[in-house]
Coordinates of C-alpha atoms in Angstrom, one line a residue:
M1 CA 26.0 13.1 0.3
V2 CA 27.4 11.5 -2.8
L3 CA 29.9 8.8 -2.3
R4 CA 33.1 8.6 -4.3
K5 CA 33.6 5.6 -6.7
D6 CA 36.0 3.9 -4.3
E7 CA 33.6 4.3 -1.4
L8 CA 30.8 2.8 -3.5
E9 CA 33.0 -0.1 -4.5
V10 CA 33.8 -0.8 -0.8
Q11 CA 30.1 -0.5 0.1
L12 CA 29.2 -2.9 -2.7
K13 CA 31.9 -5.4 -1.5
D14 CA 30.6 -5.2 2.1
E15 CA 27.1 -5.8 0.9
H16 CA 28.1 -8.9 -1.1
Q17 CA 29.9 -10.2 1.9
L18 CA 26.8 -9.7 4.1
I19 CA 24.7 -11.6 1.5
R20 CA 27.2 -14.5 1.4
D21 CA 27.2 -14.6 5.2
G22 CA 23.4 -14.7 5.2
V23 CA 23.0 -11.5 7.1
L24 CA 21.4 -9.7 4.1
K25 CA 19.0 -11.2 1.6
D26 CA 19.7 -10.7 -2.1
D27 CA 16.9 -8.6 -3.5
S28 CA 17.4 -10.1 -7.0
P29 CA 18.5 -13.7 -6.6
L30 CA 19.4 -15.8 -9.6
D31 CA 16.5 -17.9 -10.9
V32 CA 16.9 -20.5 -13.7
S33 CA 13.6 -22.2 -13.3
N34 CA 11.3 -22.7 -16.3
E35 CA 8.5 -20.7 -14.5
F36 CA 10.7 -17.6 -14.2
Q37 CA 11.9 -18.0 -17.8
K38 CA 8.3 -17.9 -18.9
L39 CA 7.8 -14.6 -17.0
C40 CA 10.9 -13.2 -18.6
D41 CA 9.7 -14.2 -22.1
A42 CA 6.3 -12.7 -21.4
C43 CA 8.0 -9.4 -20.4
R44 CA 10.1 -9.4 -23.6
I45 CA 7.1 -9.7 -25.9
G46 CA 4.7 -7.7 -23.9
D47 CA 2.4 -10.6 -22.9
L48 CA 0.5 -9.0 -20.0
K49 CA -1.7 -12.0 -19.5
G50 CA 1.3 -14.3 -19.4
C51 CA 2.9 -12.1 -16.8
Q52 CA -0.2 -12.1 -14.6
E53 CA -0.4 -15.9 -14.8
A54 CA 3.3 -16.4 -14.0
I55 CA 3.2 -14.0 -10.9
A56 CA 0.0 -15.7 -9.7
S57 CA 1.8 -19.0 -9.7
G58 CA 4.3 -17.7 -7.2
V59 CA 7.3 -16.7 -9.3
N60 CA 9.7 -14.2 -7.6
I61 CA 9.0 -11.0 -9.5
N62 CA 12.4 -9.5 -8.5
A63 CA 14.7 -12.4 -9.4
R64 CA 17.2 -12.2 -12.3
D65 CA 18.1 -14.5 -15.1
V66 CA 21.6 -15.7 -16.1
F67 CA 22.2 -12.4 -17.9
D68 CA 21.4 -10.4 -14.8
Y69 CA 18.1 -9.1 -16.2
T70 CA 15.0 -8.8 -14.0
P71 CA 11.5 -8.9 -15.5
L72 CA 11.1 -5.1 -14.9
I73 CA 14.4 -4.3 -16.8
L74 CA 13.3 -6.5 -19.7
A75 CA 9.8 -4.9 -19.9
S76 CA 11.2 -1.3 -19.7
L77 CA 14.0 -2.1 -22.2
C78 CA 11.5 -3.5 -24.7
G79 CA 9.1 -0.6 -24.3
H80 CA 6.0 -2.4 -22.9
Y81 CA 4.4 0.3 -20.8
E82 CA 1.4 -1.7 -19.6
V83 CA 3.7 -4.6 -18.5
V84 CA 6.0 -2.2 -16.6
Q85 CA 3.0 -0.7 -14.8
F86 CA 1.7 -4.1 -13.9
L87 CA 5.0 -5.3 -12.6
L88 CA 5.4 -2.2 -10.4
E89 CA 1.9 -2.6 -9.0
A90 CA 2.7 -6.3 -8.3
G91 CA 5.8 -5.3 -6.2
A92 CA 8.7 -5.1 -8.6
L93 CA 11.7 -3.2 -7.2
C94 CA 12.8 0.0 -8.8
E95 CA 14.9 1.7 -6.1
R96 CA 17.3 4.5 -7.1
D97 CA 20.9 4.4 -6.0
T98 CA 21.0 0.6 -6.5
F99 CA 22.6 -1.2 -9.3
Q100 CA 19.5 -2.9 -10.6
G101 CA 17.4 0.3 -10.1
E102 CA 19.8 2.4 -12.1
R103 CA 19.9 -0.2 -14.8
C104 CA 16.2 -0.2 -15.1
L105 CA 16.0 3.6 -15.4
Y106 CA 18.9 3.8 -17.8
N107 CA 17.6 1.1 -20.1
A108 CA 14.0 2.4 -20.3
L109 CA 13.1 2.6 -24.0
N110 CA 11.3 6.0 -23.8
N111 CA 10.7 8.9 -21.4
R112 CA 7.1 7.7 -20.7
I113 CA 8.4 4.5 -19.1
R114 CA 11.2 6.3 -17.3
K115 CA 8.7 8.8 -15.8
L116 CA 6.6 5.8 -14.6
L117 CA 9.6 4.2 -13.0
L118 CA 10.5 7.4 -11.2
E119 CA 7.0 7.7 -9.8
Y120 CA 7.5 4.4 -7.9
D121 CA 9.7 4.9 -4.9
Y122 CA 10.8 2.0 -2.6
S123 CA 7.9 2.2 -0.3
K124 CA 5.4 1.9 -3.1
S125 CA 7.0 -0.9 -5.1
S126 CA 8.9 -3.2 -2.7
D127 CA 6.4 -4.1 0.0
P128 CA 3.0 -5.1 -1.4
L129 CA 2.1 -6.6 2.0
Q130 CA 2.5 -3.3 3.8
P131 CA -1.2 -2.3 3.7
L132 CA -2.1 -5.6 5.5
A133 CA 0.6 -5.2 8.1
S134 CA -0.4 -1.6 8.7
H135 CA -4.0 -2.5 9.2
I136 CA -3.2 -5.3 11.7
T137 CA -0.8 -3.0 13.6
T138 CA -3.5 -0.3 13.9
L139 CA -5.8 -2.8 15.6
L140 CA -3.7 -2.4 18.7
T141 CA -4.8 1.2 19.2
R142 CA -8.1 1.3 17.4
Q143 CA -10.9 2.3 19.7
T144 CA -14.0 2.5 17.4
P145 CA -15.6 0.4 16.2
K146 CA -14.8 -2.0 19.0
T147 CA -13.6 -5.3 17.6
S148 CA -11.4 -6.7 20.4
D149 CA -12.6 -9.8 22.2
I150 CA -9.9 -10.3 24.9
C151 CA -8.1 -8.0 27.4
L152 CA -4.6 -8.7 28.5
T153 CA -3.6 -7.0 31.8
V154 CA -0.3 -6.6 33.7
G155 CA -0.3 -4.2 36.7
S156 CA -1.9 -1.0 35.6
E157 CA -1.4 -1.7 31.9
K158 CA -4.0 -3.4 29.7
W159 CA -4.4 -4.1 26.0
N160 CA -7.6 -4.9 24.1
L161 CA -6.6 -7.6 21.6
H162 CA -8.0 -10.1 19.2
K163 CA -8.0 -13.8 19.8
F164 CA -7.6 -14.8 16.1
V165 CA -4.5 -12.7 15.7
L166 CA -2.9 -14.1 18.9
S167 CA -3.9 -17.6 17.9
A168 CA -2.5 -17.3 14.4
R169 CA 0.8 -15.8 15.5
S170 CA 1.6 -17.6 18.7
P171 CA 1.4 -21.4 19.2
Y172 CA 1.1 -20.8 22.9
F173 CA -2.1 -18.7 22.5
S174 CA -3.4 -21.0 19.9
K175 CA -3.4 -24.0 22.3
K176 CA -4.8 -22.0 25.3
L177 CA -7.6 -20.2 23.4
T178 CA -8.7 -23.3 21.5
T179 CA -9.4 -25.1 24.8
A180 CA -11.0 -22.0 26.4
P181 CA -12.5 -19.8 23.6
E182 CA -14.8 -18.0 26.1
T183 CA -11.9 -16.3 27.8
T184 CA -12.2 -12.5 27.8
V185 CA -9.6 -11.5 30.4
W186 CA -6.0 -12.7 30.7
K187 CA -3.8 -11.6 33.6
L188 CA 0.0 -11.6 32.9
A189 CA 2.8 -12.1 35.4
N190 CA 3.8 -9.0 37.2
T191 CA 7.5 -10.1 37.3
I192 CA 7.9 -9.1 33.6
P193 CA 8.0 -5.4 32.7
P194 CA 5.0 -4.1 30.7
E195 CA 7.5 -2.7 28.2
A196 CA 8.6 -6.2 27.3
F197 CA 4.9 -7.2 26.7
R198 CA 4.3 -4.1 24.7
I199 CA 7.2 -5.0 22.3
A200 CA 6.0 -8.6 22.1
L201 CA 2.5 -7.6 21.2
R202 CA 3.6 -5.1 18.6
Y203 CA 5.6 -7.9 17.1
L204 CA 2.6 -10.2 17.1
Y205 CA 0.6 -7.5 15.3
L206 CA 3.2 -7.1 12.5
G207 CA 4.7 -3.9 13.8
D208 CA 8.3 -3.0 13.6
V209 CA 10.4 -3.4 16.8
P210 CA 11.9 -0.1 18.0
A211 CA 15.7 -0.1 18.3
D212 CA 15.5 1.8 21.6
L213 CA 13.0 -0.7 23.0
G214 CA 10.6 2.2 23.5
L215 CA 12.4 3.4 26.6
S216 CA 12.8 7.0 27.6
S217 CA 14.4 9.0 30.5
K218 CA 11.2 8.7 32.5
S219 CA 11.1 4.9 32.3
F220 CA 11.3 3.0 35.6
V221 CA 13.1 -0.1 34.2
T222 CA 16.5 -0.6 32.6
E223 CA 17.2 -1.9 29.1
E224 CA 18.6 -5.1 30.6
E225 CA 15.4 -5.7 32.5
V226 CA 13.4 -5.2 29.4
L227 CA 15.6 -7.6 27.4
T228 CA 15.4 -10.2 30.1
G229 CA 11.6 -9.8 30.0
I230 CA 11.5 -10.1 26.2
D231 CA 13.6 -13.3 26.5
K232 CA 11.0 -14.8 28.9
V233 CA 8.0 -13.7 26.9
S234 CA 9.4 -15.0 23.6
K235 CA 10.1 -18.4 25.0
Q236 CA 6.7 -18.6 26.7
L237 CA 4.7 -17.5 23.7
E238 CA 7.0 -19.5 21.3
I239 CA 7.9 -16.6 19.2
E240 CA 11.7 -16.9 19.2
S241 CA 11.9 -15.0 15.9
L242 CA 11.2 -11.8 17.9
W243 CA 14.9 -11.6 18.7
E244 CA 15.8 -11.3 15.0
G245 CA 14.2 -7.8 14.9
L246 CA 16.1 -6.8 18.0
L247 CA 19.5 -8.0 16.7
A248 CA 19.2 -5.8 13.6
G249 CA 20.8 -3.0 15.5
N250 CA 21.1 0.4 13.8
D251 CA 21.6 -0.9 10.3
R252 CA 18.4 0.5 8.6
R253 CA 18.7 -1.9 5.6
I254 CA 19.0 -5.0 7.8
A255 CA 16.2 -3.8 10.1
R256 CA 14.0 -3.1 7.1
Q257 CA 14.7 -6.5 5.5
R258 CA 14.1 -8.4 8.7
H259 CA 10.8 -6.5 9.2
Q260 CA 9.8 -7.4 5.7
D261 CA 10.7 -11.1 6.3
E262 CA 8.6 -11.0 9.5
V263 CA 5.6 -9.4 7.8
T264 CA 5.8 -12.2 5.1
R265 CA 6.0 -14.8 7.8
G266 CA 3.1 -13.2 9.7
R267 CA 1.0 -13.0 6.5
D268 CA 1.7 -16.7 5.9
Q269 CA 0.6 -17.6 9.4
I270 CA -2.6 -15.6 9.2
E271 CA -3.3 -17.1 5.7
T272 CA -2.8 -20.6 7.1
W273 CA -5.1 -19.9 10.1
Y274 CA -7.7 -18.3 7.8
R275 CA -7.9 -21.3 5.4
N276 CA -7.9 -23.8 8.3
N277 CA -10.6 -22.0 10.2
V278 CA -12.7 -19.5 8.2
L279 CA -12.8 -21.3 4.9
K280 CA -12.9 -24.8 6.4
H281 CA -15.9 -23.9 8.6
K282 CA -18.1 -22.2 5.9
I283 CA -21.6 -23.5 5.8
N284 CA -23.6 -24.6 2.8
V285 CA -27.3 -24.3 3.5
D286 CA -30.6 -23.9 1.7
S287 CA -31.2 -20.2 1.1
S288 CA -34.7 -20.4 2.7
K289 CA -33.1 -21.6 5.9
A290 CA -29.9 -19.5 5.9
N291 CA -31.3 -16.8 8.3
D292 CA -32.3 -19.5 10.8
V293 CA -28.6 -20.6 11.4
K294 CA -27.6 -20.0 15.0
W295 CA -23.8 -19.6 15.7
T296 CA -22.8 -18.8 19.2
R297 CA -20.4 -16.0 19.9
D298 CA -18.0 -18.2 22.0
N299 CA -16.8 -20.3 19.1
S300 CA -13.5 -21.9 18.6
I301 CA -12.5 -19.8 15.6
F302 CA -13.5 -16.5 17.4
A303 CA -15.8 -15.4 14.5
D304 CA -18.1 -12.5 15.4
V305 CA -20.1 -12.1 12.2
L306 CA -21.4 -14.2 9.3
L307 CA -21.3 -13.1 5.7
R308 CA -23.9 -14.7 3.4
A309 CA -23.7 -15.2 -0.3
D310 CA -26.3 -16.9 -2.4
E311 CA -25.5 -19.1 -5.4
E312 CA -26.9 -18.3 -8.8
G313 CA -30.1 -20.2 -9.6
S314 CA -33.8 -20.3 -8.8
N315 CA -35.7 -21.7 -5.8
E316 CA -37.7 -24.1 -7.9
P317 CA -38.2 -27.6 -6.3
S318 CA -36.6 -30.7 -7.6
S319 CA -38.7 -33.4 -9.3
D320 CA -39.1 -35.5 -6.2
Q321 CA -40.6 -32.6 -4.2
G322 CA -44.4 -32.4 -4.2
T323 CA -44.9 -28.9 -2.7
P324 CA -42.9 -26.0 -4.1
K325 CA -41.1 -23.9 -1.6
T326 CA -41.7 -20.2 -1.5
S327 CA -38.7 -18.0 -2.5
N328 CA -37.3 -15.9 0.2
T329 CA -35.9 -13.3 -2.2
L330 CA -39.0 -11.2 -2.2
G331 CA -39.0 -8.0 -0.1
P332 CA -36.1 -5.8 1.0
L333 CA -32.6 -7.4 1.2
N334 CA -30.2 -6.5 3.9
G335 CA -27.3 -6.7 1.5
I336 CA -25.1 -4.9 -0.9
P337 CA -26.8 -4.0 -4.2
I338 CA -24.4 -4.5 -7.0
G339 CA -26.9 -5.0 -9.7
P340 CA -29.7 -7.4 -10.5
S341 CA -29.3 -11.0 -9.6
A342 CA -28.4 -13.2 -12.5
A343 CA -31.2 -15.4 -13.9
S344 CA -30.9 -19.1 -14.1
R345 CA -28.9 -20.1 -17.2
S346 CA -30.8 -23.4 -17.6
P347 CA -34.1 -23.3 -15.7
S348 CA -35.6 -26.7 -15.2
A349 CA -38.4 -28.2 -13.2
T350 CA -35.8 -30.6 -11.6
R351 CA -33.5 -27.8 -10.4
K352 CA -32.9 -28.0 -6.6
S353 CA -33.6 -25.0 -4.4
K354 CA -30.9 -22.3 -4.3
Q355 CA -28.1 -22.7 -1.9
A356 CA -26.5 -20.1 0.3
V357 CA -23.0 -20.1 1.8
L358 CA -22.2 -18.6 5.2
F359 CA -18.6 -17.5 5.9
P360 CA -17.6 -17.0 9.6
C361 CA -15.6 -13.8 9.7
H362 CA -13.9 -11.3 12.0
R363 CA -15.0 -7.7 12.1
A364 CA -11.4 -6.6 12.8
M365 CA -10.4 -7.8 9.4
L366 CA -13.6 -6.6 7.6
L367 CA -12.6 -3.1 8.7
R368 CA -10.3 -3.0 5.7
S369 CA -13.4 -2.2 3.8
E370 CA -14.7 1.3 4.4
Y371 CA -18.2 0.0 3.8
F372 CA -18.0 -2.4 6.8
Q373 CA -16.1 0.1 8.8
T374 CA -19.0 2.6 8.5
M375 CA -21.5 -0.2 9.1
F376 CA -19.9 -1.5 12.4
A377 CA -19.4 2.1 13.7
S378 CA -23.1 2.9 13.2
S379 CA -26.1 2.4 15.4
F380 CA -27.7 0.0 13.0
K381 CA -28.5 -3.6 13.8
E382 CA -25.3 -4.9 12.2
A383 CA -23.2 -3.1 14.7
Q384 CA -25.0 -4.5 17.8
V385 CA -23.5 -7.4 19.9
T386 CA -26.0 -10.3 20.2
D387 CA -25.8 -13.8 21.7
Y388 CA -25.8 -15.3 18.2
L389 CA -23.7 -14.0 15.3
L390 CA -25.5 -11.6 13.0
I391 CA -25.8 -12.6 9.3
I392 CA -25.0 -9.9 6.7
K393 CA -25.9 -10.7 3.2
V394 CA -23.6 -9.7 0.3
D395 CA -25.4 -9.7 -3.0
C396 CA -22.8 -11.7 -5.0
T397 CA -22.0 -15.3 -5.6
P398 CA -20.0 -17.4 -3.0
E399 CA -17.1 -17.6 -5.4
V400 CA -16.8 -13.8 -5.6
L401 CA -17.2 -13.3 -1.9
E402 CA -14.4 -15.9 -1.3
V403 CA -12.1 -13.9 -3.6
V404 CA -12.9 -10.7 -1.6
L405 CA -12.2 -12.5 1.8
N406 CA -9.0 -13.9 0.4
F407 CA -7.8 -10.4 -0.3
I408 CA -9.0 -9.0 3.1
Y409 CA -7.2 -11.7 5.1
T410 CA -4.1 -12.2 3.1
E411 CA -3.6 -9.2 0.7
Q412 CA -3.0 -11.7 -2.1
T413 CA -5.8 -13.3 -4.1
H414 CA -6.2 -15.0 -7.5
I415 CA -9.0 -13.5 -9.5
P416 CA -10.3 -15.8 -12.3
I417 CA -11.0 -13.9 -15.5
D418 CA -14.6 -15.0 -15.5
L419 CA -15.2 -13.5 -12.0
A420 CA -13.1 -10.3 -12.5
L421 CA -16.0 -8.1 -13.5
D422 CA -18.1 -9.2 -10.6
V423 CA -15.2 -8.7 -8.2
L424 CA -14.7 -5.2 -9.7
F425 CA -18.3 -4.3 -8.8
V426 CA -18.2 -5.8 -5.3
A427 CA -14.9 -4.1 -4.5
D428 CA -16.3 -0.8 -5.6
M429 CA -19.4 -1.2 -3.5
L430 CA -17.3 -2.3 -0.5
L431 CA -14.9 0.6 -1.1
I432 CA -11.8 -1.7 -1.4
E433 CA -9.8 0.3 -3.9
K434 CA -6.8 -1.9 -4.1
L435 CA -8.9 -5.0 -4.9
K436 CA -10.8 -2.9 -7.4
A437 CA -7.4 -2.1 -9.1
K438 CA -6.4 -5.7 -9.1
A439 CA -9.7 -6.7 -10.8
A440 CA -9.2 -4.0 -13.4
T441 CA -5.7 -5.2 -14.0
V442 CA -6.9 -8.8 -14.6
I443 CA -9.6 -7.6 -17.0
S444 CA -7.1 -5.5 -18.9
T445 CA -5.0 -8.6 -19.6
V446 CA -7.7 -10.0 -21.9
G447 CA -6.3 -9.9 -25.4
M448 CA -2.9 -8.7 -24.3
G449 CA -1.2 -12.0 -24.7
S450 CA 0.9 -13.2 -27.6
G451 CA -2.0 -14.7 -29.4
G452 CA -3.7 -11.6 -30.5
L453 CA -7.0 -10.1 -29.4
P454 CA -9.8 -12.7 -29.4
D455 CA -13.4 -11.6 -29.3
R456 CA -15.9 -13.0 -26.8
T457 CA -18.6 -13.8 -29.4
H458 CA -16.8 -14.0 -32.7
T459 CA -18.4 -16.2 -35.3
E460 CA -16.1 -18.7 -37.0
A461 CA -16.3 -18.9 -40.7
C462 CA -17.1 -22.6 -40.7
Q463 CA -19.7 -22.5 -38.0
D464 CA -23.2 -21.2 -37.8
Q465 CA -23.3 -20.4 -34.1
E466 CA -21.2 -18.1 -32.0
V467 CA -18.3 -19.5 -30.1
E468 CA -17.3 -17.9 -26.8
V469 CA -13.5 -17.5 -26.9
E470 CA -13.1 -15.1 -24.0
P471 CA -15.3 -15.2 -20.9
I472 CA -15.7 -11.4 -20.9
N473 CA -17.7 -9.0 -23.0
V474 CA -16.0 -5.8 -24.0
Y475 CA -19.4 -3.9 -24.0
D476 CA -19.9 -4.9 -20.3
V477 CA -16.3 -3.8 -19.6
I478 CA -16.7 -0.3 -21.1
R479 CA -20.0 0.3 -19.3
A480 CA -18.5 -0.8 -16.0
A481 CA -15.5 1.5 -16.6
W482 CA -17.9 4.4 -17.1
D483 CA -20.1 3.6 -14.1
L484 CA -17.2 3.0 -11.8
K485 CA -14.8 5.6 -13.2
V486 CA -11.9 3.2 -14.0
Q487 CA -9.6 4.9 -16.5
R488 CA -7.5 1.8 -17.1
L489 CA -10.6 -0.1 -18.3
E490 CA -11.7 2.8 -20.5
E491 CA -8.3 2.7 -22.3
F492 CA -8.3 -1.1 -22.4
S493 CA -11.8 -1.2 -24.0
A494 CA -10.9 1.4 -26.6
R495 CA -7.8 -0.5 -27.5
Y496 CA -9.6 -3.8 -27.6
L497 CA -12.3 -2.4 -29.9
A498 CA -9.8 -0.6 -32.2
F499 CA -7.8 -3.9 -32.8
R500 CA -11.1 -5.7 -33.7
L501 CA -13.1 -2.8 -35.1
E502 CA -14.2 -4.6 -38.3
D503 CA -15.9 -7.2 -36.1
Y504 CA -17.8 -4.7 -34.0
I505 CA -18.5 -1.6 -36.0
D506 CA -21.5 -3.0 -37.9
E507 CA -23.2 -4.3 -34.7
Q508 CA -26.2 -2.5 -33.3
E509 CA -24.7 -2.7 -29.8
F510 CA -21.7 -0.8 -31.0
E511 CA -24.0 2.0 -32.3
D512 CA -25.7 2.1 -28.9
L513 CA -22.3 2.3 -27.2
I514 CA -21.4 5.3 -29.3
K515 CA -24.7 7.0 -28.5
E516 CA -24.0 6.4 -24.8
S517 CA -20.5 7.9 -25.1
A518 CA -21.9 11.0 -26.8
A519 CA -24.6 11.4 -24.2
R520 CA -22.1 11.4 -21.4
I521 CA -21.3 15.0 -22.2
Q522 CA -23.9 17.2 -20.6
N523 CA -25.2 20.1 -22.8
R524 CA -23.4 18.6 -25.8
Q525 CA -22.4 21.1 -28.5
E526 CA -21.7 20.5 -32.2
T527 CA -17.9 21.0 -31.6
D528 CA -17.7 18.5 -28.8
T529 CA -16.0 15.2 -29.7
I530 CA -16.9 11.7 -28.6
E531 CA -14.3 10.4 -26.1
L532 CA -14.7 6.7 -27.0
L533 CA -14.2 7.4 -30.7
D534 CA -11.2 9.6 -30.1
D535 CA -9.6 6.8 -28.2
I536 CA -10.5 4.2 -30.9
R537 CA -9.0 6.5 -33.6
H538 CA -5.8 6.8 -31.5
Y539 CA -5.4 3.0 -31.1
L540 CA -6.3 2.5 -34.7
S541 CA -3.2 4.4 -35.6
D542 CA -1.2 2.3 -33.2
R543 CA -2.7 -0.9 -34.8
F544 CA -1.6 0.0 -38.3
R545 CA 1.7 1.7 -37.3
L546 CA 0.6 4.9 -39.1
R547 CA 1.6 8.3 -37.7
F548 CA 0.7 10.5 -40.7
E549 CA 1.2 13.8 -38.9
D550 CA 4.8 12.9 -37.8
S551 CA 6.1 10.9 -40.8
G552 CA 4.4 12.5 -43.8
L553 CA 3.3 9.1 -45.1
E554 CA -0.1 10.5 -46.0
D555 CA 1.2 12.6 -48.9
M556 CA 3.4 9.8 -50.1
M557 CA 0.5 7.4 -49.9
D558 CA -1.8 9.7 -51.9
E559 CA 0.8 10.5 -54.6
D560 CA 2.8 7.4 -55.1
Q561 CA 0.9 4.4 -53.7
V562 CA -2.2 5.0 -55.8
A563 CA -0.2 4.9 -59.1
T564 CA 1.8 1.9 -57.9
D565 CA -1.3 0.0 -56.9
A566 CA -2.9 0.8 -60.3
D567 CA 0.2 -0.5 -62.2
M568 CA 0.3 -3.7 -60.2
A569 CA -3.4 -4.3 -60.6
T570 CA -2.9 -3.9 -64.4
D571 CA 0.0 -6.4 -64.5
E572 CA -2.0 -8.9 -62.5
S573 CA -5.0 -8.5 -64.7
Q574 CA -2.9 -9.2 -67.9
K575 CA -1.3 -12.3 -66.3
L576 CA -4.7 -13.5 -65.3
D577 CA -6.1 -13.1 -68.8
E578 CA -3.1 -15.0 -70.3
A579 CA -3.6 -17.9 -67.8
V580 CA -7.3 -18.3 -68.5
D581 CA -8.4 -20.3 -71.6
M582 CA -10.7 -17.9 -73.6
G583 CA -12.8 -20.9 -74.6
T584 CA -13.6 -21.8 -71.1
P585 CA -17.1 -20.9 -70.0
P586 CA -17.3 -17.8 -67.8
D587 CA -18.6 -19.8 -64.8
T588 CA -15.4 -21.9 -64.6
A589 CA -13.0 -18.9 -64.4
P590 CA -11.1 -18.4 -61.1
D591 CA -13.1 -16.4 -58.7
S592 CA -10.7 -14.0 -57.0
A593 CA -13.4 -12.6 -54.8
S594 CA -14.0 -16.0 -53.1
N595 CA -10.2 -16.4 -52.4
P596 CA -8.5 -13.3 -51.1
F597 CA -5.1 -14.9 -51.3
L598 CA -5.3 -16.0 -54.9
N599 CA -1.8 -15.9 -56.6
G600 CA -0.4 -14.5 -53.3
E601 CA -2.6 -11.4 -53.4
I602 CA -3.2 -9.4 -50.3
R603 CA -6.7 -8.0 -50.1
T604 CA -8.0 -5.2 -47.9
L605 CA -11.2 -5.1 -45.8
D606 CA -13.2 -3.8 -48.7
G607 CA -11.9 -6.5 -51.1
E608 CA -9.4 -4.5 -53.1
V609 CA -6.0 -5.8 -54.0
A610 CA -3.0 -4.2 -52.2
G611 CA 0.6 -4.3 -53.2
D612 CA 2.0 -5.4 -49.8
E613 CA 1.1 -5.5 -46.2
F614 CA 2.0 -1.9 -45.6
A615 CA -0.3 -0.7 -48.4
A616 CA -3.0 -2.9 -47.0
D617 CA -2.6 -1.4 -43.6
A618 CA -2.9 2.1 -45.1
I619 CA -6.1 1.2 -47.0
N620 CA -7.6 -0.7 -44.1
Y621 CA -6.9 2.3 -41.8
Q622 CA -8.8 4.6 -44.2
V623 CA -11.6 2.1 -44.7
L624 CA -12.2 1.8 -40.9
L625 CA -12.0 5.6 -40.5
G626 CA -14.6 5.9 -43.3
K627 CA -16.9 3.4 -41.5
I628 CA -16.6 5.5 -38.4
D629 CA -17.6 8.7 -40.4
T630 CA -20.5 6.8 -42.0
L631 CA -21.7 5.7 -38.5
L632 CA -21.6 9.2 -37.3
E633 CA -23.6 10.4 -40.2
K634 CA -26.1 7.7 -39.6
L635 CA -26.4 8.7 -35.9
K636 CA -26.4 12.4 -36.9
L637 CA -23.5 13.1 -34.6
D638 CA -20.6 15.5 -35.1
A639 CA -17.3 14.3 -33.7

């Protein structure tokens, strides 16, 4: 039903009154902080890397500036598709039938961005913590694999629960279980209806509280008895905020907002517990002794498995050791193969033996990975219950494993750019698609800032050695995109190469890359194209702002520009002859080739003089296309 204008105005007035009264939370609060302003500026200019850094610092992505613009509106208004996509994936709101949502759609610069906005409904874009909340809620009813470590009983009802969830969410359980971690059965008072406990447990496991309290016509208790029981339980377990969900009534928006607030509060509680227990109790040990660690099952942090990650390096002894230790890396590894282990960057006889880090974890949370879910549901050794915690080796560095665990426990994690590629591979092998997408997003921000597109190993003119500008190699990225089938990274790599093609096209590794791209087509025919080169050509046209097919500039360039360039070249030559003393020896004449900007001239990639920047762009575009054709002829490929 479509509301009339006067009805909408009344509804909007009531909504503003609820916000002023504190009943509703403003989805787009005013933010005048410098951090938020940096995010807005990054959205205006399309600085994807700046957006990623600002959001990682904790800026509210749905706030508005003094002109009532949200970051999503600014990005869509300015036509930055990649930034719009990133903001939506990070939780930016684009809900239709709201003022800000309609503004965002109306102000979108093109239909491509508008279509992207329409693809993100409220459930996708507004609650990035929903996957974490859904997983924890399903632990209440999940039967296999068995991960519960305590059973709560009342009358004929019983619930198989998890000590770490109860401890993180309830101060009462935290105190009781810390003093008696070996507890496996907990009997509850029979004076409180099981329905009250059921609602309280659903609340603790981040589930929404039903408005009807879960009662039916067949229930043996009244609503008043259940509410009285909930009052007693909430006070005993010290979870008074349980009442906020019950007081929402039938207003769906208020109920949804309070549930989101509770999910955020619960995530913060679980994150605090995770950092104070899991990360705080990780163990650094010599890799040769890691498998000898004994951790009892009845521990105060309720861990039921140990994840092991070895640091990069070799097992060579230090200079004060007389007998070298034997490396324990020979033989089969009970781990996750994500590629060959990295060699030592600076091998030395004084290097200490390699260290390993053990993380005490909970299988209930590791089930967020389909890899671990299958492992723990199998009949293999890793799924068995033993007196001491089993050690499962993950073939990555401790830093990468910590990033993965941060995401599993909290849904939110900061991925440093130098670890992004490793995180991408580990997330793929562990079958954590959302973390894999986050790593791909971080990688795709390289070179997307306001400072241009730097190259990882670009040689400066005044230096003899290569200087690493970006901690990532585009060749590694494109091969990872092919191996892992990540379309976003394939597009990013093609764009990155296109915008720095003159630095790459003469390299042997670039030739090898083109061969690999051509070989990806099975039973290749002469008429088949090379996908990577097609993408590079597309982004080349974007780089030089040339759309010959649409604008007809090609004919104009062929007919008019050649004559114009020739006339200008003649005039410059005459001026140069007049300026040079004919008696001066030839070796003292100005060398225009050594100075491409002599007399304000603009030179192209092949050293020719261009009339202006637009002419230089046109010539450079043709020069690079010609180099691509030359490369194809050299490789005897048709594309």
